mmCIF file of C-alpha atoms in Angstrom:
data_model
loop_
_atom_site.group_PDB
_atom_site.id
_atom_site.type_symbol
_atom_site.label_atom_id
_atom_site.label_comp_id
_atom_site.label_asym_id
_atom_site.label_seq_id
_atom_site.Cartn_x
_atom_site.Cartn_y
_atom_site.Cartn_z
ATOM 1 C CA MET A 11 115.328 119.892 74.326
ATOM 2 C CA ASN A 12 115.183 116.218 75.280
ATOM 3 C CA LEU A 13 113.785 115.483 78.735
ATOM 4 C CA SER A 14 113.373 112.128 80.462
ATOM 5 C CA LEU A 15 110.813 111.130 83.083
ATOM 6 C CA GLY A 16 111.681 108.754 85.896
ATOM 7 C CA ILE A 17 108.957 107.150 88.017
ATOM 8 C CA ASP A 18 109.813 105.573 91.369
ATOM 9 C CA VAL A 19 107.087 103.421 92.911
ATOM 10 C CA GLY A 20 108.328 103.154 96.480
ATOM 11 C CA THR A 21 107.044 101.676 99.706
ATOM 12 C CA SER A 22 105.218 104.755 100.936
ATOM 13 C CA GLY A 23 104.436 106.554 97.704
ATOM 14 C CA VAL A 24 105.409 107.530 94.170
ATOM 15 C CA ARG A 25 108.097 110.020 93.214
ATOM 16 C CA THR A 26 108.783 111.410 89.761
ATOM 17 C CA ALA A 27 111.783 113.249 88.350
ATOM 18 C CA ILE A 28 112.449 115.112 85.118
ATOM 19 C CA LEU A 29 116.046 115.108 83.892
ATOM 20 C CA THR A 30 117.426 117.393 81.193
ATOM 21 C CA ALA A 31 119.936 116.234 78.587
ATOM 22 C CA GLN A 32 122.588 118.136 80.586
ATOM 23 C CA GLY A 33 121.776 116.144 83.715
ATOM 24 C CA ASP A 34 119.898 118.868 85.564
ATOM 25 C CA VAL A 35 116.989 117.747 87.740
ATOM 26 C CA LEU A 36 113.782 119.763 87.712
ATOM 27 C CA PRO A 37 111.688 120.065 90.907
ATOM 28 C CA MET A 38 110.353 116.612 91.716
ATOM 29 C CA ALA A 39 106.806 115.510 92.561
ATOM 30 C CA ARG A 40 105.574 113.059 95.168
ATOM 31 C CA THR A 41 102.235 111.417 95.922
ATOM 32 C CA GLU A 42 101.438 109.114 98.848
ATOM 33 C CA HIS A 43 100.006 105.667 98.186
ATOM 34 C CA LEU A 44 96.285 105.188 98.729
ATOM 35 C CA PRO A 45 95.336 103.404 101.973
ATOM 36 C CA GLN A 46 95.312 99.662 101.348
ATOM 37 C CA LYS A 47 95.065 96.526 103.437
ATOM 38 C CA SER A 48 98.495 94.937 103.609
ATOM 39 C CA ASP A 49 97.098 91.483 102.863
ATOM 40 C CA ASN A 50 94.807 92.570 100.009
ATOM 41 C CA ILE A 51 96.590 95.153 97.860
ATOM 42 C CA ASP A 52 94.969 96.332 94.633
ATOM 43 C CA ALA A 53 97.668 97.020 92.028
ATOM 44 C CA ASP A 54 95.347 99.430 90.230
ATOM 45 C CA GLY A 55 95.851 101.678 93.253
ATOM 46 C CA TRP A 56 99.512 102.049 92.261
ATOM 47 C CA TRP A 57 98.507 103.133 88.762
ATOM 48 C CA SER A 58 96.057 105.704 90.119
ATOM 49 C CA VAL A 59 98.777 107.242 92.306
ATOM 50 C CA VAL A 60 101.299 107.210 89.452
ATOM 51 C CA LYS A 61 98.880 109.146 87.238
ATOM 52 C CA THR A 62 98.314 111.714 89.989
ATOM 53 C CA CYS A 63 102.047 112.109 90.513
ATOM 54 C CA ILE A 64 102.701 112.555 86.778
ATOM 55 C CA SER A 65 100.038 115.299 86.669
ATOM 56 C CA ARG A 66 101.743 117.071 89.577
ATOM 57 C CA GLN A 67 105.116 116.674 87.900
ATOM 58 C CA ILE A 68 103.827 118.244 84.695
ATOM 59 C CA GLU A 69 102.484 121.221 86.682
ATOM 60 C CA LYS A 70 105.890 121.654 88.338
ATOM 61 C CA MET A 71 107.842 121.481 85.080
ATOM 62 C CA GLN A 72 105.508 123.918 83.364
ATOM 63 C CA ALA A 73 105.957 126.319 86.268
ATOM 64 C CA GLU A 74 109.708 126.146 85.552
ATOM 65 C CA GLY A 75 109.129 126.974 81.893
ATOM 66 C CA PHE A 76 109.534 123.444 80.505
ATOM 67 C CA SER A 77 107.100 121.647 78.226
ATOM 68 C CA PRO A 78 105.983 118.022 78.669
ATOM 69 C CA SER A 79 106.079 117.725 74.874
ATOM 70 C CA ASP A 80 109.887 117.558 75.191
ATOM 71 C CA ILE A 81 109.768 114.296 77.188
ATOM 72 C CA THR A 82 111.324 111.656 74.941
ATOM 73 C CA GLY A 83 111.776 108.735 77.350
ATOM 74 C CA ILE A 84 110.140 107.257 80.452
ATOM 75 C CA ALA A 85 111.375 104.524 82.815
ATOM 76 C CA VAL A 86 109.919 103.048 85.996
ATOM 77 C CA ASP A 87 111.453 101.455 89.058
ATOM 78 C CA GLY A 88 109.579 99.571 91.771
ATOM 79 C CA THR A 89 110.198 97.660 94.964
ATOM 80 C CA SER A 90 112.042 94.420 94.248
ATOM 81 C CA GLY A 91 109.878 91.312 94.425
ATOM 82 C CA THR A 92 106.512 93.098 94.561
ATOM 83 C CA MET A 93 104.206 91.542 91.953
ATOM 84 C CA VAL A 94 100.714 90.841 90.632
ATOM 85 C CA LEU A 95 99.027 88.610 88.045
ATOM 86 C CA THR A 96 96.937 90.313 85.350
ATOM 87 C CA ASP A 97 94.823 89.279 82.396
ATOM 88 C CA GLU A 98 95.619 90.208 78.790
ATOM 89 C CA ASN A 99 94.049 93.652 79.288
ATOM 90 C CA LEU A 100 96.250 94.359 82.330
ATOM 91 C CA ARG A 101 93.396 93.956 84.796
ATOM 92 C CA PRO A 102 94.680 92.411 88.053
ATOM 93 C CA VAL A 103 93.200 88.950 88.552
ATOM 94 C CA THR A 104 94.837 88.506 91.967
ATOM 95 C CA ARG A 105 95.816 90.738 94.829
ATOM 96 C CA ALA A 106 99.357 92.121 94.711
ATOM 97 C CA LEU A 107 101.983 90.733 97.058
ATOM 98 C CA MET A 108 104.639 93.052 98.454
ATOM 99 C CA TYR A 109 108.399 92.539 98.558
ATOM 100 C CA ASN A 110 108.351 91.883 102.315
ATOM 101 C CA SER A 111 105.577 89.283 102.312
ATOM 102 C CA SER A 112 106.689 85.864 103.520
ATOM 103 C CA GLY A 113 105.409 82.588 104.916
ATOM 104 C CA PHE A 114 105.228 80.717 101.620
ATOM 105 C CA ASP A 115 106.517 77.509 103.158
ATOM 106 C CA ALA A 116 104.638 75.066 100.916
ATOM 107 C CA GLU A 117 105.884 76.846 97.807
ATOM 108 C CA ALA A 118 109.426 76.939 99.189
ATOM 109 C CA ALA A 119 109.334 73.197 99.824
ATOM 110 C CA LEU A 120 108.341 72.583 96.222
ATOM 111 C CA ILE A 121 111.075 74.874 94.898
ATOM 112 C CA ALA A 122 113.604 73.058 97.081
ATOM 113 C CA ARG A 123 112.767 69.786 95.312
ATOM 114 C CA PHE A 124 113.876 71.120 91.929
ATOM 115 C CA ALA A 125 116.070 74.208 92.318
ATOM 116 C CA PRO A 126 119.862 73.959 92.643
ATOM 117 C CA ASP A 127 121.230 74.465 96.139
ATOM 118 C CA PRO A 128 122.045 77.259 96.782
ATOM 119 C CA HIS A 129 119.742 79.309 94.551
ATOM 120 C CA ILE A 130 118.249 82.789 94.831
ATOM 121 C CA THR A 131 114.674 81.437 94.563
ATOM 122 C CA ARG A 132 114.948 79.249 97.657
ATOM 123 C CA GLY A 133 113.274 80.195 100.926
ATOM 124 C CA SER A 134 109.790 80.982 102.195
ATOM 125 C CA SER A 135 110.072 84.662 101.272
ATOM 126 C CA SER A 136 111.462 84.211 97.749
ATOM 127 C CA ALA A 137 109.946 86.079 94.813
ATOM 128 C CA LEU A 138 109.271 82.844 92.943
ATOM 129 C CA ALA A 139 107.426 81.420 95.946
ATOM 130 C CA ARG A 140 105.361 84.612 95.979
ATOM 131 C CA ALA A 141 104.519 84.170 92.285
ATOM 132 C CA MET A 142 103.477 80.568 92.935
ATOM 133 C CA ARG A 143 101.113 81.697 95.702
ATOM 134 C CA LEU A 144 99.479 84.215 93.373
ATOM 135 C CA ALA A 145 99.080 81.581 90.677
ATOM 136 C CA ALA A 146 97.286 79.356 93.185
ATOM 137 C CA GLU A 147 94.920 82.230 94.001
ATOM 138 C CA ASP A 148 94.013 82.643 90.306
ATOM 139 C CA VAL A 149 91.212 80.088 90.615
ATOM 140 C CA ASP A 150 89.627 81.090 87.294
ATOM 141 C CA HIS A 151 92.948 80.709 85.439
ATOM 142 C CA ALA A 152 92.429 84.173 83.960
ATOM 143 C CA ALA A 153 96.048 85.314 84.321
ATOM 144 C CA CYS A 154 98.192 86.068 81.263
ATOM 145 C CA HIS A 155 101.066 88.030 82.806
ATOM 146 C CA LEU A 156 103.200 87.914 85.921
ATOM 147 C CA LEU A 157 104.154 91.563 86.370
ATOM 148 C CA HIS A 158 106.551 92.963 88.924
ATOM 149 C CA GLN A 159 105.561 96.366 90.277
ATOM 150 C CA ALA A 160 107.680 98.323 87.779
ATOM 151 C CA ASP A 161 106.501 96.031 84.962
ATOM 152 C CA PHE A 162 102.866 96.723 85.835
ATOM 153 C CA ILE A 163 103.266 100.505 85.609
ATOM 154 C CA ALA A 164 105.331 100.272 82.422
ATOM 155 C CA ALA A 165 102.679 97.966 80.934
ATOM 156 C CA LYS A 166 99.956 100.472 81.792
ATOM 157 C CA LEU A 167 101.985 103.198 80.068
ATOM 158 C CA MET A 168 102.485 101.051 76.949
ATOM 159 C CA GLY A 169 99.062 99.428 76.942
ATOM 160 C CA GLN A 170 100.653 95.989 76.772
ATOM 161 C CA GLY A 171 102.214 93.562 79.239
ATOM 162 C CA GLY A 172 104.543 90.596 79.255
ATOM 163 C CA VAL A 173 107.907 92.400 79.469
ATOM 164 C CA SER A 174 110.304 92.878 82.383
ATOM 165 C CA ASP A 175 113.992 93.634 82.947
ATOM 166 C CA HIS A 176 117.148 91.918 84.189
ATOM 167 C CA SER A 177 116.881 93.393 87.696
ATOM 168 C CA ASN A 178 113.249 92.797 88.607
ATOM 169 C CA THR A 179 113.352 89.204 87.356
ATOM 170 C CA LEU A 180 116.574 88.186 89.125
ATOM 171 C CA LYS A 181 114.991 87.038 92.386
ATOM 172 C CA THR A 182 112.125 85.415 90.497
ATOM 173 C CA GLY A 183 114.677 83.084 88.927
ATOM 174 C CA PHE A 184 115.782 84.612 85.615
ATOM 175 C CA ASP A 185 119.484 84.132 84.811
ATOM 176 C CA PRO A 186 120.758 87.386 83.246
ATOM 177 C CA GLU A 187 123.949 85.711 82.047
ATOM 178 C CA THR A 188 122.335 82.892 80.063
ATOM 179 C CA GLU A 189 119.215 85.007 79.362
ATOM 180 C CA THR A 190 116.960 82.139 80.400
ATOM 181 C CA TRP A 191 114.306 81.216 82.905
ATOM 182 C CA PRO A 192 115.081 77.933 84.715
ATOM 183 C CA ASP A 193 113.433 74.969 83.038
ATOM 184 C CA TRP A 194 112.600 73.379 86.407
ATOM 185 C CA VAL A 195 109.999 76.122 87.090
ATOM 186 C CA ALA A 196 107.526 74.074 85.042
ATOM 187 C CA HIS A 197 107.672 71.392 87.754
ATOM 188 C CA CYS A 198 106.721 73.849 90.527
ATOM 189 C CA ALA A 199 102.956 74.126 89.928
ATOM 190 C CA PHE A 200 103.545 77.355 88.011
ATOM 191 C CA ASN A 201 102.730 78.027 84.372
ATOM 192 C CA PRO A 202 105.936 79.243 82.652
ATOM 193 C CA ALA A 203 103.803 81.024 80.049
ATOM 194 C CA LEU A 204 103.077 83.670 82.694
ATOM 195 C CA LEU A 205 106.753 84.622 82.922
ATOM 196 C CA PRO A 206 107.695 87.831 81.104
ATOM 197 C CA GLU A 207 110.082 88.382 78.239
ATOM 198 C CA VAL A 208 113.184 89.933 79.784
ATOM 199 C CA ARG A 209 115.083 92.910 78.355
ATOM 200 C CA PRO A 210 118.240 94.723 79.509
ATOM 201 C CA VAL A 211 117.759 97.511 82.040
ATOM 202 C CA GLY A 212 117.139 100.745 80.120
ATOM 203 C CA ALA A 213 116.362 99.073 76.794
ATOM 204 C CA PRO A 214 113.673 100.823 74.697
ATOM 205 C CA LEU A 215 110.449 98.811 74.772
ATOM 206 C CA ALA A 216 107.626 100.620 72.979
ATOM 207 C CA LEU A 217 105.992 104.000 72.471
ATOM 208 C CA ILE A 218 103.547 105.199 75.086
ATOM 209 C CA ASP A 219 99.942 104.159 74.495
ATOM 210 C CA VAL A 220 98.115 106.897 72.580
ATOM 211 C CA HIS A 221 95.151 107.002 74.976
ATOM 212 C CA VAL A 222 97.407 107.116 78.040
ATOM 213 C CA ALA A 223 99.479 109.898 76.494
ATOM 214 C CA THR A 224 96.346 111.942 75.853
ATOM 215 C CA GLU A 225 94.979 111.330 79.348
ATOM 216 C CA LEU A 226 98.223 112.321 81.087
ATOM 217 C CA GLY A 227 99.289 115.158 78.792
ATOM 218 C CA LEU A 228 102.420 113.324 77.630
ATOM 219 C CA PRO A 229 103.719 113.272 74.051
ATOM 220 C CA ARG A 230 102.718 110.312 71.874
ATOM 221 C CA THR A 231 106.343 110.027 70.758
ATOM 222 C CA ALA A 232 107.670 109.199 74.252
ATOM 223 C CA THR A 233 109.420 105.818 74.472
ATOM 224 C CA ILE A 234 108.975 103.551 77.481
ATOM 225 C CA HIS A 235 112.274 101.975 78.576
ATOM 226 C CA ALA A 236 112.873 98.799 80.576
ATOM 227 C CA GLY A 237 113.023 99.750 84.240
ATOM 228 C CA THR A 238 114.700 98.330 87.301
ATOM 229 C CA THR A 239 114.302 97.890 91.057
ATOM 230 C CA ASP A 240 114.239 100.816 93.459
ATOM 231 C CA SER A 241 117.648 100.015 94.936
ATOM 232 C CA ILE A 242 119.319 99.772 91.520
ATOM 233 C CA ALA A 243 117.702 103.043 90.462
ATOM 234 C CA ALA A 244 119.020 104.687 93.629
ATOM 235 C CA PHE A 245 122.516 103.447 92.764
ATOM 236 C CA LEU A 246 122.246 104.931 89.278
ATOM 237 C CA ALA A 247 121.182 108.255 90.795
ATOM 238 C CA CYS A 248 124.272 108.282 93.041
ATOM 239 C CA ALA A 249 127.129 106.998 90.934
ATOM 240 C CA PRO A 250 128.437 106.895 87.373
ATOM 241 C CA LEU A 251 128.015 103.678 85.419
ATOM 242 C CA GLN A 252 131.743 102.897 85.653
ATOM 243 C CA GLU A 253 133.606 99.812 86.812
ATOM 244 C CA GLY A 254 134.775 100.277 90.403
ATOM 245 C CA ALA A 255 132.036 102.744 91.344
ATOM 246 C CA ALA A 256 130.421 101.799 94.643
ATOM 247 C CA VAL A 257 127.562 103.089 96.752
ATOM 248 C CA THR A 258 126.884 102.500 100.430
ATOM 249 C CA SER A 259 123.346 103.316 101.518
ATOM 250 C CA LEU A 260 123.279 104.290 105.183
ATOM 251 C CA GLY A 261 119.632 104.371 106.095
ATOM 252 C CA THR A 262 117.786 102.272 108.635
ATOM 253 C CA THR A 263 119.893 99.413 107.329
ATOM 254 C CA LEU A 264 123.167 99.259 105.420
ATOM 255 C CA ALA A 265 123.422 98.229 101.757
ATOM 256 C CA VAL A 266 126.533 98.074 99.581
ATOM 257 C CA LYS A 267 126.790 97.843 95.801
ATOM 258 C CA LEU A 268 129.847 97.745 93.548
ATOM 259 C CA LEU A 269 130.088 97.789 89.747
ATOM 260 C CA SER A 270 132.300 94.868 88.807
ATOM 261 C CA PRO A 271 133.359 93.194 85.544
ATOM 262 C CA THR A 272 132.700 89.874 87.268
ATOM 263 C CA ARG A 273 129.390 88.317 88.200
ATOM 264 C CA ILE A 274 129.430 87.142 91.818
ATOM 265 C CA ASP A 275 126.587 85.188 93.358
ATOM 266 C CA ASP A 276 127.011 83.664 96.787
ATOM 267 C CA PRO A 277 123.558 83.137 98.287
ATOM 268 C CA GLU A 278 125.144 81.481 101.327
ATOM 269 C CA ILE A 279 126.273 84.915 102.548
ATOM 270 C CA GLY A 280 123.508 86.987 100.907
ATOM 271 C CA LEU A 281 125.573 88.254 97.960
ATOM 272 C CA TYR A 282 124.264 88.480 94.400
ATOM 273 C CA SER A 283 124.708 90.399 91.148
ATOM 274 C CA HIS A 284 122.460 92.419 88.878
ATOM 275 C CA ARG A 285 123.371 92.861 85.232
ATOM 276 C CA LEU A 286 123.785 96.443 84.021
ATOM 277 C CA GLY A 287 124.937 96.547 80.425
ATOM 278 C CA ASN A 288 128.321 94.831 80.234
ATOM 279 C CA VAL A 289 129.076 95.033 83.954
ATOM 280 C CA TRP A 290 127.608 93.550 87.106
ATOM 281 C CA LEU A 291 126.277 95.367 90.132
ATOM 282 C CA VAL A 292 127.381 93.179 93.022
ATOM 283 C CA GLY A 293 125.889 93.769 96.424
ATOM 284 C CA GLY A 294 124.026 92.821 99.518
ATOM 285 C CA ALA A 295 122.210 94.344 102.471
ATOM 286 C CA SER A 296 122.991 94.106 106.179
ATOM 287 C CA ASN A 297 120.565 94.565 109.051
ATOM 288 C CA THR A 298 122.979 96.913 110.795
ATOM 289 C CA GLY A 299 122.663 100.644 110.131
ATOM 290 C CA GLY A 300 121.016 103.792 111.409
ATOM 291 C CA GLY A 301 118.059 101.925 112.868
ATOM 292 C CA VAL A 302 120.116 100.465 115.698
ATOM 293 C CA LEU A 303 121.472 103.928 116.545
ATOM 294 C CA LEU A 304 117.895 105.200 116.898
ATOM 295 C CA ASP A 305 117.181 102.373 119.346
ATOM 296 C CA HIS A 306 119.412 104.233 121.806
ATOM 297 C CA PHE A 307 119.545 107.909 120.778
ATOM 298 C CA ASP A 308 117.365 110.410 118.939
ATOM 299 C CA PRO A 309 118.786 112.302 115.916
ATOM 300 C CA ASP A 310 119.675 115.423 117.928
ATOM 301 C CA GLN A 311 121.546 113.334 120.486
ATOM 302 C CA ILE A 312 123.463 111.562 117.732
ATOM 303 C CA THR A 313 124.524 114.920 116.285
ATOM 304 C CA ALA A 314 125.566 116.309 119.673
ATOM 305 C CA LEU A 315 127.451 113.204 120.768
ATOM 306 C CA SER A 316 129.203 112.850 117.403
ATOM 307 C CA ALA A 317 130.592 116.373 117.776
ATOM 308 C CA GLN A 318 132.332 115.280 120.993
ATOM 309 C CA MET A 319 134.137 112.273 119.486
ATOM 310 C CA ASP A 320 137.858 112.019 118.831
ATOM 311 C CA VAL A 321 138.045 109.657 115.882
ATOM 312 C CA THR A 322 141.820 109.332 116.278
ATOM 313 C CA LYS A 323 141.193 107.350 119.474
ATOM 314 C CA PRO A 324 139.411 104.032 118.793
ATOM 315 C CA THR A 325 137.176 102.726 121.565
ATOM 316 C CA GLY A 326 138.565 99.199 121.321
ATOM 317 C CA LEU A 327 135.025 97.795 121.570
ATOM 318 C CA ASP A 328 134.261 95.083 119.008
ATOM 319 C CA TYR A 329 130.584 95.741 118.302
ATOM 320 C CA TYR A 330 128.331 94.228 115.646
ATOM 321 C CA PRO A 331 125.292 96.518 116.038
ATOM 322 C CA LEU A 332 121.899 94.898 115.407
ATOM 323 C CA SER A 333 118.450 95.867 116.682
ATOM 324 C CA LYS A 334 117.391 92.225 116.942
ATOM 325 C CA PRO A 335 118.828 88.814 116.030
ATOM 326 C CA GLY A 336 119.188 88.045 112.342
ATOM 327 C CA GLU A 337 121.633 89.083 109.624
ATOM 328 C CA ARG A 338 121.508 89.014 105.810
ATOM 329 C CA PHE A 339 125.006 90.035 104.654
ATOM 330 C CA PRO A 340 127.996 89.591 105.088
ATOM 331 C CA VAL A 341 126.616 86.812 107.297
ATOM 332 C CA LEU A 342 123.387 85.060 106.350
ATOM 333 C CA ASP A 343 121.997 83.758 109.619
ATOM 334 C CA PRO A 344 118.446 84.391 110.939
ATOM 335 C CA GLY A 345 119.695 83.724 114.461
ATOM 336 C CA PHE A 346 122.822 85.913 114.362
ATOM 337 C CA ALA A 347 122.788 87.854 117.631
ATOM 338 C CA GLY A 348 125.160 90.742 116.994
ATOM 339 C CA ARG A 349 127.144 92.435 119.794
ATOM 340 C CA LEU A 350 126.531 95.597 121.808
ATOM 341 C CA SER A 351 128.381 94.851 125.019
ATOM 342 C CA PRO A 352 130.067 95.798 127.208
ATOM 343 C CA ARG A 353 128.061 99.011 127.478
ATOM 344 C CA PRO A 354 130.317 101.920 128.574
ATOM 345 C CA ASP A 355 128.911 104.547 130.929
ATOM 346 C CA ASP A 356 129.920 107.361 128.575
ATOM 347 C CA ASP A 357 127.316 107.832 125.822
ATOM 348 C CA VAL A 358 129.949 109.371 123.537
ATOM 349 C CA VAL A 359 132.047 106.225 123.727
ATOM 350 C CA PHE A 360 128.998 103.987 123.314
ATOM 351 C CA LEU A 361 127.844 105.798 120.166
ATOM 352 C CA GLN A 362 131.363 105.889 118.732
ATOM 353 C CA ALA A 363 131.687 102.139 119.291
ATOM 354 C CA MET A 364 128.433 101.568 117.387
ATOM 355 C CA LEU A 365 129.594 103.793 114.515
ATOM 356 C CA GLU A 366 132.910 101.922 114.452
ATOM 357 C CA GLY A 367 131.047 98.607 114.440
ATOM 358 C CA ILE A 368 128.861 99.575 111.475
ATOM 359 C CA ALA A 369 131.966 100.822 109.630
ATOM 360 C CA THR A 370 133.630 97.470 110.298
ATOM 361 C CA VAL A 371 130.628 95.608 108.876
ATOM 362 C CA GLU A 372 130.675 97.845 105.787
ATOM 363 C CA ALA A 373 134.375 97.186 105.232
ATOM 364 C CA ARG A 374 133.804 93.455 105.642
ATOM 365 C CA CYS A 375 131.046 93.582 103.014
ATOM 366 C CA TYR A 376 133.419 95.063 100.458
ATOM 367 C CA ARG A 377 136.182 92.610 101.446
ATOM 368 C CA GLU A 378 133.811 89.690 100.820
ATOM 369 C CA ILE A 379 133.168 91.054 97.319
ATOM 370 C CA GLU A 380 136.884 91.560 96.674
ATOM 371 C CA ALA A 381 137.732 88.076 97.954
ATOM 372 C CA ARG A 382 135.428 86.590 95.306
ATOM 373 C CA GLY A 383 137.017 88.512 92.450
ATOM 374 C CA GLY A 384 134.789 91.564 92.373
ATOM 375 C CA GLY A 385 137.541 94.113 92.878
ATOM 376 C CA ARG A 386 137.826 97.044 95.285
ATOM 377 C CA PRO A 387 135.826 100.292 95.219
ATOM 378 C CA GLN A 388 137.607 102.969 93.192
ATOM 379 C CA GLN A 389 134.941 105.622 93.848
ATOM 380 C CA LEU A 390 132.724 105.328 96.906
ATOM 381 C CA PHE A 391 129.534 107.356 97.289
ATOM 382 C CA THR A 392 127.211 107.376 100.276
ATOM 383 C CA ALA A 393 123.467 107.948 100.278
ATOM 384 C CA GLY A 394 120.950 107.954 103.101
ATOM 385 C CA GLY A 395 120.742 109.821 106.385
ATOM 386 C CA GLY A 396 124.100 108.531 107.605
ATOM 387 C CA ALA A 397 125.896 110.370 104.810
ATOM 388 C CA LYS A 398 125.302 113.662 106.661
ATOM 389 C CA ASN A 399 127.354 112.622 109.719
ATOM 390 C CA SER A 400 130.927 113.806 109.014
ATOM 391 C CA VAL A 401 132.321 112.010 112.077
ATOM 392 C CA TRP A 402 130.848 108.723 110.927
ATOM 393 C CA THR A 403 132.297 109.382 107.466
ATOM 394 C CA ALA A 404 135.765 109.891 108.991
ATOM 395 C CA LEU A 405 135.490 106.608 110.907
ATOM 396 C CA ARG A 406 134.391 104.815 107.732
ATOM 397 C CA GLU A 407 137.217 106.314 105.669
ATOM 398 C CA LYS A 408 139.711 105.109 108.251
ATOM 399 C CA GLU A 409 138.265 101.587 108.215
ATOM 400 C CA LEU A 410 137.851 101.381 104.429
ATOM 401 C CA GLY A 411 141.037 103.170 103.407
ATOM 402 C CA ILE A 412 139.276 105.240 100.743
ATOM 403 C CA ARG A 413 137.915 108.759 100.421
ATOM 404 C CA ILE A 414 134.115 108.822 100.625
ATOM 405 C CA CYS A 415 131.905 111.241 98.714
ATOM 406 C CA ALA A 416 128.365 112.188 99.663
ATOM 407 C CA ALA A 417 126.127 111.482 96.681
ATOM 408 C CA ALA A 418 124.805 114.652 95.058
ATOM 409 C CA GLN A 419 121.604 112.820 94.136
ATOM 410 C CA SER A 420 120.138 109.655 95.602
ATOM 411 C CA GLU A 421 116.464 109.591 94.639
ATOM 412 C CA ALA A 422 115.524 106.448 92.749
ATOM 413 C CA ALA A 423 113.305 108.468 90.395
ATOM 414 C CA ILE A 424 116.416 110.299 89.181
ATOM 415 C CA GLY A 425 118.139 106.981 88.474
ATOM 416 C CA SER A 426 115.128 105.854 86.451
ATOM 417 C CA ALA A 427 115.150 109.128 84.538
ATOM 418 C CA LYS A 428 118.803 108.436 83.631
ATOM 419 C CA LEU A 429 117.736 105.096 82.153
ATOM 420 C CA ALA A 430 115.260 106.848 79.878
ATOM 421 C CA HIS A 431 117.799 109.177 78.226
#
C-alpha cells in the first residue's frame, strides 16, 4: 500500500493528512504553533511543531491499522510569502517574516527603480521587499538560503536547502513561464545567490534525510516532493486538476481560482497566475466575504435569517460589502469604500442584500478572468464556512449561471498529500 503524507503549515498551527492510493483520507492530526512574538519569529519553532504533528499523525494512522512504513511521498505547503534566511546547515540566521508583514517602504522604493511596472514584486508588502529586509538584518553575512516557509520544512526533512517551487517563488519574483529569476534583482541590494532553485509543484526532490526519518519514525525510502502555498494546496484538495475547474473560498474573505490553459497576470486589478503542470491557476482574493456578515450578525442569526429569505425576489439593493475601506480584487484600491446603504429596517432583507452583493463580486471576479482569455468555470466547487449556507449557494448559482458543488475536502494538508502521490 502506497500512502502519502501532506503537511500544512498554516497561520495558527500545523495540520497533517495521510492519503491512500485510492484517495481515502485517514484521520488527520493538528498541532498549534508555539507562542511567538509577531516581530521576532523563530523558524525553528515551526519545525518543532511539525515534528510533534507528524508524531501525532503516526499514532492516529497506527490506530487505524496503517503502517508509517508505507508512506512513499511527503509534500509541504506553507503560507505564501512567509520566509527566513538560513545558513548552509539550515540554521536560521535571521528572524522569520510572515506573509502579512508590511512597511518595507525603503525596499519597495528600490524595487520600483528597477522592476517593470506593473510587477508582482512592487509594493511595501511584497515578498521580495520582505526578503531584502531579512538580507539587511543578516549583518554577519552568514546566510546561504532564502527559504519560504514550505521550503524550510521540506529542507529540514531532506537535510538540505536551496530548493523551492513555482508557487512559493511567484511573489518573490520568479517567472514560472521563462523559468528565471529577474536579472534586475542583483541591483536591489540583494544577493541573487540566496535565491532557491525552482522546481515544478509536486516534483520529486530527494529522499528524506536518514536521521530525520529515524527520529520521526518515517521510512528512509520516502521521497520529499516540491510543495506549494496553502491556498494552492487547498484548491488541490477541493477540485480535480482539470482545465475549467474552479474553486471559490468563502471564508472571512472571498478568493477565486480557475484552472486555465492561459497565463493571466494583471497586477493592476490583483489578478495573477500560478503554474500547475501544463495549466495555470488564475485567481485573486477580495476583501468581501463572511467577515462583513459577522460585523452585523452572529452565525445563528445568519442561519435563522437565511431560512426566511425568498431568493426568487431580489432586494434591488446594489451592495459591495466590505468591513472597512480597501479592496484587492476585482478592484485594486486601498481606499475603495464599498457600499452597504441604504440600510433596510428588515434584517432579512439587509442580510439578503449583503449575500447578493458578495455573489455579484464573485461573478465579477470570474468575468474579469474570462475577459482576459482565461475561460469560464466548467466545474465550480466551494470551500469555507459559506459553503454550508444553501440559500447563499442558490443566490450565487443565480448570479453565476452555474451549478455549485460543496467541496468534499478542503484541507490544505490533503492537497499537499495529493502532490506527494
